[in-house]
Amino acid sequence: RHARKVDDICTVLAALVDQGCNIGLYTMVLLAHGIGYKQLKRVNDWQLTEGTQRMVLAKLVLVISGLKTTLDWGVG
């Protein structure tokens, strides 16, 4: 809806790393300097919902399947 600030993008990326690596919010706060627990919790609760993650994954699979590498490796 509006242009994101660099800090907001970093918080979203930290939240993605947290979920992808199953680190946990508390540990991610210790690893990501300058990002607070409340910020990560807000992103996890409001932006990284199951529905948005499924939508992004579907788009990612669609983009990857359109790459030339799928000709070499196959669609599976």
CSV table of C-alpha atoms in Angstrom, one decimal:
chain,number,residue,atom,x,y,z
A,1,ARG,CA,0.0,0.0,0.0
A,2,HIS,CA,2.9,2.3,0.6
A,3,ALA,CA,6.7,2.3,0.2
A,4,ARG,CA,8.4,0.3,2.9
A,5,LYS,CA,11.3,1.6,4.9
A,6,VAL,CA,14.6,-0.3,5.0
A,7,ASP,CA,14.0,-1.1,8.7
A,8,ASP,CA,10.6,-2.7,7.9
A,9,ILE,CA,12.2,-4.8,5.2
A,10,CYS,CA,14.9,-6.0,7.5
A,11,THR,CA,12.3,-6.9,10.1
A,12,VAL,CA,10.3,-9.0,7.6
A,13,LEU,CA,13.5,-10.7,6.4
A,14,ALA,CA,14.5,-11.5,10.0
A,15,ALA,CA,11.1,-12.9,10.7
A,16,LEU,CA,11.4,-15.1,7.6
A,17,VAL,CA,14.8,-16.4,8.7
A,18,ASP,CA,13.3,-17.0,12.1
A,19,GLN,CA,10.5,-19.1,10.7
A,20,GLY,CA,12.6,-20.8,8.0
A,21,CYS,CA,15.3,-21.9,10.5
A,22,ASN,CA,12.9,-22.5,13.4
A,23,ILE,CA,15.1,-20.3,15.6
A,24,GLY,CA,12.3,-18.7,17.6
A,25,LEU,CA,11.6,-15.0,18.1
A,26,TYR,CA,13.6,-14.6,21.3
A,27,THR,CA,16.8,-16.0,19.7
A,28,MET,CA,16.3,-14.1,16.5
A,29,VAL,CA,16.1,-10.9,18.5
A,30,LEU,CA,19.5,-11.8,20.0
A,31,LEU,CA,20.9,-12.4,16.5
A,32,ALA,CA,19.4,-9.5,14.7
A,33,HIS,CA,20.7,-6.3,16.3
A,34,GLY,CA,18.4,-3.4,16.2
A,35,ILE,CA,15.2,-5.4,15.8
A,36,GLY,CA,13.0,-5.8,18.9
A,37,TYR,CA,10.8,-8.6,20.0
A,38,LYS,CA,7.6,-6.6,19.6
A,39,GLN,CA,8.6,-5.8,16.0
A,40,LEU,CA,9.2,-9.4,15.1
A,41,LYS,CA,6.1,-10.6,16.9
A,42,ARG,CA,4.0,-8.0,15.0
A,43,VAL,CA,5.3,-9.2,11.6
A,44,ASN,CA,4.8,-12.8,12.5
A,45,ASP,CA,1.3,-12.3,13.7
A,46,TRP,CA,0.0,-9.9,11.0
A,47,GLN,CA,2.1,-10.3,7.9
A,48,LEU,CA,3.4,-13.9,7.8
A,49,THR,CA,0.1,-15.7,8.1
A,50,GLU,CA,-0.4,-19.1,6.7
A,51,GLY,CA,-2.4,-17.7,3.9
A,52,THR,CA,0.2,-15.2,2.8
A,53,GLN,CA,3.0,-17.8,3.0
A,54,ARG,CA,1.0,-20.2,0.9
A,55,MET,CA,0.4,-17.5,-1.7
A,56,VAL,CA,4.1,-16.5,-1.9
A,57,LEU,CA,5.2,-20.1,-2.1
A,58,ALA,CA,2.8,-20.7,-5.0
A,59,LYS,CA,4.2,-17.7,-6.8
A,60,LEU,CA,7.7,-18.7,-6.1
A,61,VAL,CA,7.1,-22.2,-7.5
A,62,LEU,CA,5.5,-20.6,-10.6
A,63,VAL,CA,8.5,-18.4,-11.2
A,64,ILE,CA,11.0,-21.2,-10.7
A,65,SER,CA,9.2,-23.5,-13.0
A,66,GLY,CA,9.5,-20.8,-15.7
A,67,LEU,CA,13.3,-20.7,-15.5
A,68,LYS,CA,15.5,-22.3,-18.1
A,69,THR,CA,17.0,-24.6,-15.5
A,70,THR,CA,13.8,-26.6,-15.4
A,71,LEU,CA,14.6,-27.7,-18.9
A,72,ASP,CA,17.8,-29.3,-17.6
A,73,TRP,CA,16.5,-30.6,-14.3
A,74,GLY,CA,12.8,-31.3,-15.1
A,75,VAL,CA,9.6,-29.8,-13.6
A,76,GLY,CA,9.7,-32.2,-10.6
